[in-house]
Short mmCIF file of C-alpha atoms in Angstrom, two decimals:
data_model
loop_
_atom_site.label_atom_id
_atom_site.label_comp_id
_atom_site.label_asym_id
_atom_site.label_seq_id
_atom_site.Cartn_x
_atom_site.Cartn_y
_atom_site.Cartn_z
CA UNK A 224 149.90 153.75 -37.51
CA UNK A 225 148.81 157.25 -36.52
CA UNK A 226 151.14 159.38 -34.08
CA UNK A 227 150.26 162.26 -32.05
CA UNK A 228 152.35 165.10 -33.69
CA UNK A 229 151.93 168.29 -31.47
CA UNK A 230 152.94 168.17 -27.76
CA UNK A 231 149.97 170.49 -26.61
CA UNK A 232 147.88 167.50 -27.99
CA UNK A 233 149.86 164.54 -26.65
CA UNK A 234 149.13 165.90 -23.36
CA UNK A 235 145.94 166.91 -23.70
CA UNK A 236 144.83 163.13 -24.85
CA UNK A 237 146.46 161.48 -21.65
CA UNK A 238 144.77 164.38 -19.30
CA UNK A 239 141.50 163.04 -21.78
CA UNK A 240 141.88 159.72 -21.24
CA UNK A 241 142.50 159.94 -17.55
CA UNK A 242 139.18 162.05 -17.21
CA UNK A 243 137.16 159.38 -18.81
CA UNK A 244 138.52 156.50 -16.89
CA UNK A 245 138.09 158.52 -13.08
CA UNK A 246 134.75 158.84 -14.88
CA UNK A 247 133.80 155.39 -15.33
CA UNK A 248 134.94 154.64 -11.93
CA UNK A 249 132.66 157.52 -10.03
CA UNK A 250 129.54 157.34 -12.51
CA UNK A 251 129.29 153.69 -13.72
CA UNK A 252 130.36 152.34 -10.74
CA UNK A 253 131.50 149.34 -12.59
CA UNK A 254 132.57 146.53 -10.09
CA UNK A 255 136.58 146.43 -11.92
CA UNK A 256 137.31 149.25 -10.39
CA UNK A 257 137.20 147.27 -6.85
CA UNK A 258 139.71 145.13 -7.99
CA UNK A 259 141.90 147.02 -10.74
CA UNK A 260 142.22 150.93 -9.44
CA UNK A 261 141.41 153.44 -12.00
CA UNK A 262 145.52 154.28 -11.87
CA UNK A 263 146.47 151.00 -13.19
CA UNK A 264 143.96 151.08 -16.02
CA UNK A 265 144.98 154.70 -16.80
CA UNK A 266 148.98 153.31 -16.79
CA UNK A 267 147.75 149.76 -19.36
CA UNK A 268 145.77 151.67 -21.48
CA UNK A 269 148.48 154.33 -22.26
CA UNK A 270 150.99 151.34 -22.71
CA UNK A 271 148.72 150.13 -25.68
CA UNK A 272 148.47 152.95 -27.73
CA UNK A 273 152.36 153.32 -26.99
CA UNK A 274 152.62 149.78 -28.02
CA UNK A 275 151.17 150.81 -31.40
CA UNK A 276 152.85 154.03 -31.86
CA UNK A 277 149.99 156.26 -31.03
CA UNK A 278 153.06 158.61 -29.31
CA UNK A 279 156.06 157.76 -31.34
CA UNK A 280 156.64 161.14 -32.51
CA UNK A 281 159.12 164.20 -31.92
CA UNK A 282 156.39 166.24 -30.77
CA UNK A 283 155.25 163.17 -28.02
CA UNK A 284 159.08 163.31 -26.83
CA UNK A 285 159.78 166.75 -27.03
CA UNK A 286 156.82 167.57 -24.93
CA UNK A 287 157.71 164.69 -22.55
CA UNK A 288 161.06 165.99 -22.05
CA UNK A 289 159.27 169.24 -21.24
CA UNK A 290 156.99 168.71 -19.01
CA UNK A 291 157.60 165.15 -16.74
CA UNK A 292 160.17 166.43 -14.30
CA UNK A 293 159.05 169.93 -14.04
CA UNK A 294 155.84 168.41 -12.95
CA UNK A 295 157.06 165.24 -11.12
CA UNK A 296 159.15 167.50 -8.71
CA UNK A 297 155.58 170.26 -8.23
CA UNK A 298 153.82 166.46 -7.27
CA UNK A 299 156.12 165.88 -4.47
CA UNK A 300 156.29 169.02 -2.91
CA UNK A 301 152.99 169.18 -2.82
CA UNK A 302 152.05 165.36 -1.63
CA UNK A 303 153.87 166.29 1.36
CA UNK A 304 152.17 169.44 2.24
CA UNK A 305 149.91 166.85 4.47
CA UNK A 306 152.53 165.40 6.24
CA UNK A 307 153.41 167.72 9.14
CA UNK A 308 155.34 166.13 12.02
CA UNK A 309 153.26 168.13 14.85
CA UNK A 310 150.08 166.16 13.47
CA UNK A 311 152.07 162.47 13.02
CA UNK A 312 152.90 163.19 16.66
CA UNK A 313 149.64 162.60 18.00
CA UNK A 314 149.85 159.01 16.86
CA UNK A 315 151.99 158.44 19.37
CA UNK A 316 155.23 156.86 20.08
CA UNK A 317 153.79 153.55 20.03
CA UNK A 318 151.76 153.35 16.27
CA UNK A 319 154.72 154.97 15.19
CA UNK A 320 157.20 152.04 15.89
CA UNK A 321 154.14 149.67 14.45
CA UNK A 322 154.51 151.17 11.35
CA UNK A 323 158.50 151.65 11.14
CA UNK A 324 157.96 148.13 11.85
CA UNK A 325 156.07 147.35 9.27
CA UNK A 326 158.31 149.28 6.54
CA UNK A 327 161.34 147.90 8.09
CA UNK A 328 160.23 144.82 7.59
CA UNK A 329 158.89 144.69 4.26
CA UNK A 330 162.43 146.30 2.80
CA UNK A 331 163.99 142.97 4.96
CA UNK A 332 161.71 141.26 2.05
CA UNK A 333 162.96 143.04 -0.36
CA UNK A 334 166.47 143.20 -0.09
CA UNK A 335 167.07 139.74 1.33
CA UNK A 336 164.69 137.96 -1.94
CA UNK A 337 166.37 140.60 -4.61
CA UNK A 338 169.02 138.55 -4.99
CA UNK A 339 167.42 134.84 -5.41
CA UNK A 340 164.58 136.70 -7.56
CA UNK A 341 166.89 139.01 -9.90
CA UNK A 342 167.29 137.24 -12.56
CA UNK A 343 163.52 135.96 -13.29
CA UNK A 344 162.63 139.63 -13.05
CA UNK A 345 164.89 140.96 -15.78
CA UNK A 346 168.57 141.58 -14.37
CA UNK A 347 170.06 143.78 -11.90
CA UNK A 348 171.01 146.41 -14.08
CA UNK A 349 167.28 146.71 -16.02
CA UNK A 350 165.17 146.35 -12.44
CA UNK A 351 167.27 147.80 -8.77
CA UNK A 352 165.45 150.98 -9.67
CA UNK A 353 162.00 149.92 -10.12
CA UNK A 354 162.18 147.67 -6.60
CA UNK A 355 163.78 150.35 -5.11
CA UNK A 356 160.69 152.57 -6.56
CA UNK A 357 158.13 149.55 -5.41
CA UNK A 358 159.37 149.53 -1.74
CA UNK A 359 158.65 153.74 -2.16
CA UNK A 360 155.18 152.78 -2.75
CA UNK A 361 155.01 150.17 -0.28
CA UNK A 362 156.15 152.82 2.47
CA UNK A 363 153.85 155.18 1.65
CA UNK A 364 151.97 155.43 -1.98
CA UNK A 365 152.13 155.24 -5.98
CA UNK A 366 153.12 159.24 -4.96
CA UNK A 367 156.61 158.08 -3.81
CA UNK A 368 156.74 155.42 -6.55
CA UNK A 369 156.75 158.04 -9.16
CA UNK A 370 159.17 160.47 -7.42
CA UNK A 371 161.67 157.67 -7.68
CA UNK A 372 161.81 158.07 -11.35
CA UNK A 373 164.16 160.39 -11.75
CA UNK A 374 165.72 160.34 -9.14
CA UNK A 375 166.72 156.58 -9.51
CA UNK A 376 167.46 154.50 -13.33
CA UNK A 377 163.76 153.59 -13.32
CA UNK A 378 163.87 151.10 -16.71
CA UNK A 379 159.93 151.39 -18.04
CA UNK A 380 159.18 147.94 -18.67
CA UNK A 381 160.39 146.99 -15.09
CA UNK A 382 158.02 150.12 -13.77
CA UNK A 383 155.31 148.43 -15.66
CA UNK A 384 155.98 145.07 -13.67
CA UNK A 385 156.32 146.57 -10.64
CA UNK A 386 152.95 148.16 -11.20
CA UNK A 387 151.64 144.94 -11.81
CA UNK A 388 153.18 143.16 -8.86
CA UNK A 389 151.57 146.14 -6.71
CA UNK A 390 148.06 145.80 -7.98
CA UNK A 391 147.67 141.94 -7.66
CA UNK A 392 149.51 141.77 -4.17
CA UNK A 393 146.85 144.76 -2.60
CA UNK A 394 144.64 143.37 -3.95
CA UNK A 395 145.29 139.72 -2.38
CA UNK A 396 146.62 141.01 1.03
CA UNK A 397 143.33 143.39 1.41
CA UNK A 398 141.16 140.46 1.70
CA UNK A 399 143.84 138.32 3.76
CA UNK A 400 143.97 140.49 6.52
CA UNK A 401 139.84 141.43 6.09
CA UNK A 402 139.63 137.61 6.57
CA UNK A 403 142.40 137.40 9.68
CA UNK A 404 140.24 139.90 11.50
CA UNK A 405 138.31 136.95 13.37
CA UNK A 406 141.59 135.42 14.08
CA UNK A 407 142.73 138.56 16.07
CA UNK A 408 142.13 137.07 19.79
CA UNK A 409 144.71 134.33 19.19
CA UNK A 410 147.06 136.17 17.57
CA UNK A 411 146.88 138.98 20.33
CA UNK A 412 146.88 135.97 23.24
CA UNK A 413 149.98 134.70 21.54
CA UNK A 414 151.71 138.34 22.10
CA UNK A 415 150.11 139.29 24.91
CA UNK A 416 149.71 142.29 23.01
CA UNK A 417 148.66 145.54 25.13
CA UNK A 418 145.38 147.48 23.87
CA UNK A 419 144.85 149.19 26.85
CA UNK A 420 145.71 152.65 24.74
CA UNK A 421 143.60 152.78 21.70
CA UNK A 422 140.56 154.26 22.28
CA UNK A 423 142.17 157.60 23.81
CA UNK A 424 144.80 157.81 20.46
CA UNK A 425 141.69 157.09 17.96
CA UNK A 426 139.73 160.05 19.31
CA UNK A 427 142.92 162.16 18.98
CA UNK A 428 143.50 160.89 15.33
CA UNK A 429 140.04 161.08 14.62
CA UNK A 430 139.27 164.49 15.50
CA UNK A 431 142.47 165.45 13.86
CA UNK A 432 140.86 164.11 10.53
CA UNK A 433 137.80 165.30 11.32
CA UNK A 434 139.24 168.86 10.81
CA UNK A 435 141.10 168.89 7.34
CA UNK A 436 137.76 166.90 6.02
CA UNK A 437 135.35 170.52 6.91
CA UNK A 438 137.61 172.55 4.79
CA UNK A 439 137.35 172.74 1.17
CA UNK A 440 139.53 174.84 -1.13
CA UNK A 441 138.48 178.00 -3.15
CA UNK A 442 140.31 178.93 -6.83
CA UNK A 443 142.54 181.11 -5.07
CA UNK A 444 144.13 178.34 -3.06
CA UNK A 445 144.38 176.16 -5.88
CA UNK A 446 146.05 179.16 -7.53
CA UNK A 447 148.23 179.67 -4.94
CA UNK A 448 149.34 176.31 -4.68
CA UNK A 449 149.80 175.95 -8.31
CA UNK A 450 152.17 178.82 -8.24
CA UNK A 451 154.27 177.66 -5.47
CA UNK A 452 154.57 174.04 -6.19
CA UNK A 453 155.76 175.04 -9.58
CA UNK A 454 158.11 177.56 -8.78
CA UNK A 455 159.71 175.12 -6.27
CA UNK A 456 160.04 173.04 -8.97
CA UNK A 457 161.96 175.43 -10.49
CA UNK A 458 164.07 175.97 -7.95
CA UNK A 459 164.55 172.54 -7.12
CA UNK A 460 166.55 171.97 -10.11
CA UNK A 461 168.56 174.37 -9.73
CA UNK A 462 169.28 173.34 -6.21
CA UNK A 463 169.90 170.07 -7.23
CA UNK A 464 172.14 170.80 -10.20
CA UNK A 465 174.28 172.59 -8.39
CA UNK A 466 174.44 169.58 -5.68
CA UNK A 467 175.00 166.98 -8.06
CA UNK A 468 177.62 168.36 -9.44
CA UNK A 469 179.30 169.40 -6.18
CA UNK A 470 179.04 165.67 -5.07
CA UNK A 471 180.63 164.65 -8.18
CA UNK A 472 183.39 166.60 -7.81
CA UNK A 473 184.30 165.24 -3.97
CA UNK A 474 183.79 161.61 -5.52
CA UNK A 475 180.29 161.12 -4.95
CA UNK A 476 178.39 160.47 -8.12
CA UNK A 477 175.63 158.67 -6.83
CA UNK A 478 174.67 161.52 -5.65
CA UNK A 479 173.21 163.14 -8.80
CA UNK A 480 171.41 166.03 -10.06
CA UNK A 481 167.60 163.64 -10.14
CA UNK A 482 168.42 162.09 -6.67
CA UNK A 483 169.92 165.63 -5.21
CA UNK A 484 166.37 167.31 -6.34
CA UNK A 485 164.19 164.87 -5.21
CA UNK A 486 166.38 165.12 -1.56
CA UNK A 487 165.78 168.62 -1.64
CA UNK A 488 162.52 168.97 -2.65
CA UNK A 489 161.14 166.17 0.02
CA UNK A 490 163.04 168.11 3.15
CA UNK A 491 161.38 171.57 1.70
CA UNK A 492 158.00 169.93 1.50
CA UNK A 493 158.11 168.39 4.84
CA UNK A 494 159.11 171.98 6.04
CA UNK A 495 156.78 174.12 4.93
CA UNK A 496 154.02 171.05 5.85
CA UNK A 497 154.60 173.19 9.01
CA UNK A 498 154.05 176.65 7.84
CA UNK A 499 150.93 178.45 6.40
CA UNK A 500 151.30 177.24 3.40
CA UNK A 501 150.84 173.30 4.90
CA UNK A 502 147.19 174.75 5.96
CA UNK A 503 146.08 176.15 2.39
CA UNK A 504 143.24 173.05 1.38
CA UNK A 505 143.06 171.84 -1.70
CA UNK A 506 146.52 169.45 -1.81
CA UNK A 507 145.11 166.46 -2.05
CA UNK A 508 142.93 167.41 -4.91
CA UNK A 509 145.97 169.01 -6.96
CA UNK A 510 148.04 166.32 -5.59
CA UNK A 511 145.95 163.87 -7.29
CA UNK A 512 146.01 166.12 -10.96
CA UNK A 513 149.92 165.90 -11.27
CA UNK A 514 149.80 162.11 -9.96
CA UNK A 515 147.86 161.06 -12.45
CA UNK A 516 149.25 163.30 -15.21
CA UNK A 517 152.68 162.02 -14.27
CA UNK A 518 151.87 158.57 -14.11
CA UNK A 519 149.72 158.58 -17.54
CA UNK A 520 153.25 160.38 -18.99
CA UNK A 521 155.65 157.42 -17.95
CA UNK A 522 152.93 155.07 -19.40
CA UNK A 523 153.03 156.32 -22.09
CA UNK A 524 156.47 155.46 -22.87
CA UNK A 525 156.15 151.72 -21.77
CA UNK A 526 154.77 148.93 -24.23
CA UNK A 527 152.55 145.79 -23.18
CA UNK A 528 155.78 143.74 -24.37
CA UNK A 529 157.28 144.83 -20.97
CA UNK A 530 154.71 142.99 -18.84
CA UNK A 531 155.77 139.42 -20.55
CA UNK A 532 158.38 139.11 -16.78
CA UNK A 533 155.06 140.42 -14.77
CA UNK A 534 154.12 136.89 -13.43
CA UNK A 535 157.70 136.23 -11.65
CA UNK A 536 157.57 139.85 -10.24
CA UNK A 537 154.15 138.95 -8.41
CA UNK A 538 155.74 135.77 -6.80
CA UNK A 539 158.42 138.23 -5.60
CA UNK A 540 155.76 140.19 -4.00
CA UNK A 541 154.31 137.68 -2.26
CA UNK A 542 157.76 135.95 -1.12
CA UNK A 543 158.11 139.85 0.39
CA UNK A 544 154.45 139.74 2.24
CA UNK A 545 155.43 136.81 3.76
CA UNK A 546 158.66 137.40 5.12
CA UNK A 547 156.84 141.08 6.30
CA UNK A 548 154.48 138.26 8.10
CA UNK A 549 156.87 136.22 9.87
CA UNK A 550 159.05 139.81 11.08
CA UNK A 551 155.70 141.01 12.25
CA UNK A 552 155.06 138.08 14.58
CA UNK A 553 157.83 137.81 16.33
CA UNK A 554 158.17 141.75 16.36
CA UNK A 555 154.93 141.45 18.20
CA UNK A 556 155.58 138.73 20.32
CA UNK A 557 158.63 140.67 21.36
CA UNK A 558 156.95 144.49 21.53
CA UNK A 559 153.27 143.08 22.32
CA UNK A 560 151.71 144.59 19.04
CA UNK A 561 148.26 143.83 18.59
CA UNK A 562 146.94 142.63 14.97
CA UNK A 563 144.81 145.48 14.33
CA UNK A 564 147.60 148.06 14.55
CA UNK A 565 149.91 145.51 12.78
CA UNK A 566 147.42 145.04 9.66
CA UNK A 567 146.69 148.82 9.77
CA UNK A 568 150.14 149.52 9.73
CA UNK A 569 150.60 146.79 6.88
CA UNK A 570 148.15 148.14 4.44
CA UNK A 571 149.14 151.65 5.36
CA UNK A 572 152.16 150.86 4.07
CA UNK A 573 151.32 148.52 0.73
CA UNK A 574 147.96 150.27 -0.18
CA UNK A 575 148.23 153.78 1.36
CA UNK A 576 145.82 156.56 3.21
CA UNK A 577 142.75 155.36 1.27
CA UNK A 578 142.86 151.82 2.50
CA UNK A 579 144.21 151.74 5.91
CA UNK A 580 141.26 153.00 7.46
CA UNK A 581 139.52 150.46 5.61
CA UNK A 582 141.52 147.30 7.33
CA UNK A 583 140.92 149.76 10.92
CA UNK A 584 137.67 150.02 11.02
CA UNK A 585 137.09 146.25 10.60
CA UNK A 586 138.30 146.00 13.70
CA UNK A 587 136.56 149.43 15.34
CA UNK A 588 134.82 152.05 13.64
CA UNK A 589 136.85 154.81 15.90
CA UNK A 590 140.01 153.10 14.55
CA UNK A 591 139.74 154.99 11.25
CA UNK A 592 141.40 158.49 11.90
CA UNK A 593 144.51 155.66 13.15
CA UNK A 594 144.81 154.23 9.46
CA UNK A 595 144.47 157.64 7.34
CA UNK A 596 147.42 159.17 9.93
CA UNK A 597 149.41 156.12 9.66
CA UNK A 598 149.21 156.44 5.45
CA UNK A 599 150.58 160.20 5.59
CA UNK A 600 153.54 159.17 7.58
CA UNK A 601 154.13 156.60 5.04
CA UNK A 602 153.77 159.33 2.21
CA UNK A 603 156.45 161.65 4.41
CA UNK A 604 159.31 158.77 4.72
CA UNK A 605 158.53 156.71 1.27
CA UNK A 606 161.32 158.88 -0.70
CA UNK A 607 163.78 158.44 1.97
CA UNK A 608 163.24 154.88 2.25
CA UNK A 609 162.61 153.90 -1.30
CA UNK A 610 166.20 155.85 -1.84
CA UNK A 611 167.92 154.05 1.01
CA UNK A 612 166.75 150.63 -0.57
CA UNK A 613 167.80 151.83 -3.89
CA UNK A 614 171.44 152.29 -2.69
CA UNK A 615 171.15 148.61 -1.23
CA UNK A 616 170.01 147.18 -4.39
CA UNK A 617 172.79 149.13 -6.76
CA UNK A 618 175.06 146.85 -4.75
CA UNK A 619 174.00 143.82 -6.92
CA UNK A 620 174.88 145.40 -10.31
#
């Protein structure tokens, strides 16, 4: 079979393919797209031409080995210019416990159903790093997912599973909890849940939205943020070299060089989130052009062979949701949570800023600016949870 053979042209093919796909899914409007995101189609088609040898070449690994990290650790920096604290705030004290409860208690899922499920997925030692990677995404986004691949022993095949539990689970639990909206006024009798508060933080969060949404960037911001996110790369590294190896020395080798610079790199992003540079517009659009770059590399070192264990991963995921259900409940009946917040808070958590508002506003239109603020939070605590969960789950090896 054919192989790429020059790196410049093993990257530009996956930026290629990734362009034609997004293109299929704006123009064509084809109704698969509703149901399969464009990312998952751009991560399965890259795993078939690995799985014919399309990029078994030096030139495919070299440039790999090149490019992934540098770029992996420019994507996370930048992902989290949108999540300054000052802005989160205005959520309040109260949507901010609904969604702590809502990560809290889908990691409960996952750590408590590792065990009984580890073996059907593929062993301890080929998949911790890949749930720990998951229960990143299911925090905040497929952002945090890939930032746990170097820091954490991400195995590829399990990655590819875990992308597969994580498309068919959204996918069912978005039209669950569109169908449990009419079933809101018993839940909310059962918890006497308190609403009294929502209107006045939805036309905070909305208005808050409402702002970034009138600014679009120029060439020079994109430059600018180019320039800094890869630079802080850079020094990232570095950073994180020198960190690993300190920690190894005092007797803490978990703490490595991948895990040190994604630490480092998070804690600088969420810092300068609150400077200037957090104001510059145009991250979510180059945010989104080293996602999907970085997500069609690590496809393309994955076959379809690795999705044979796929089916048992989805029964894991839905063993999680519904433990997350049950912890809900009673977290409500105990805190009186109402649903809408909770199923906000739920899909801001498994599906992210693009859905939640989407779950909000089928409750209230107003409830929208609620969802997208909840999904940035998610995006600014997903590394530090999906780590934390990783060092749980190492404990089964």
């Amino acid at each position: 079979m054919f192989a790429i053979q020059n790196g410049f042209t093993y990257i530009a093919f996956l930026l290629m393919l990734s362009g034609i796909i997004l293109a299929l899914e704006k123009y064509a409007k084809w109704k698969i797209f509703n149901y399969v995101p464009a990312i998952v189609w751009v991560y399965i088609i890259n795993m078939f031409f690995c799985t014919i040898g399309f990029y078994d070449s030096d030139g495919c690994r070299a440039a790999y080995g090149a490019v992934k990290n540098n770029l992996l650790y420019a994507m996370i920096f930048i992902m989290l210019l949108r999540c300054d604290f000052r802005k989160l705030a205005k959520l309040g004290p109260r949507m901010i416990c609904i969604f702590m409860g809502s990560a809290v208690t889908l990691g409960v899922g996952f750590f408590a159903l590792y065990p009984l499920f580890v073996n059907a997925l593929g062993g301890a030692e080929k998949t911790w790093g890949a749930t720990a990677a998951l229960y990143a995404s299911w925090v905040g986004g497929s952002a945090n997912m890939a930032a746990m691949q170097d820091a954490l022993p991400v195995d590829g095949g399990a990655y590819s599973c875990a992308l597969a539990l994580d498309t068919a689970c959204y996918s069912m639990w978005i039209a669950l909890l569109l169908f449990a909206v009419k079933f809101a006024p018993k839940w909310n009798k059962a918890t006497k849940a308190d609403t009294s508060k929502l209107d006045a933080i939805a036309a905070v969060a909305n208005e808050e939205v409402k702002r970034e949404k009138n600014v679009h960037p120029s060439a020079n911001d994109l430059v600018i943020l180019l320039s800094v996110s890869l630079m802080v790369s850079v020094f990232g590294q570095f950073v994180g070299a020198q960190m690993g190896t300190f920690f190894k020395s005092v007797g803490l080798a978990m703490f490595d060089k991948g895990t040190c610079t994604t630490l480092f790199v998070t804690i600088l992003g969420l810092i300068s989130a609150m400077t200037p540079i957090g104001k510059l517009p145009g991250v979510s659009e180059l945010s989104g052009l080293y996602l999907y770059t970085v997500i069609s590399m690590l496809a393309s070192t994955s076959t379809l062979v690795d999705l044979l264990a796929a089916p048992m991963w989805v029964v894991y995921g839905i063993a999680i949701i519904a433990v997350h259900v049950v912890l809900m409940f009673l977290l409500s009946k105990l805190f009186h949570w109402d649903l809408c917040m909770c199923s906000t808070a739920s899909v801001a958590c498994i599906g992210g800023t693009a859905t939640a508002p989407i779950i909000a506003t089928a409750y209230d239109t107003s409830y929208a600016g609620i969802g997208v603020l909840m999904g940035v939070l998610g995006g600014a605590v997903g590394n530090f949870m999906g780590l934390g969960m990783g060092a749980l789950l190492s404990m089964f090896l």
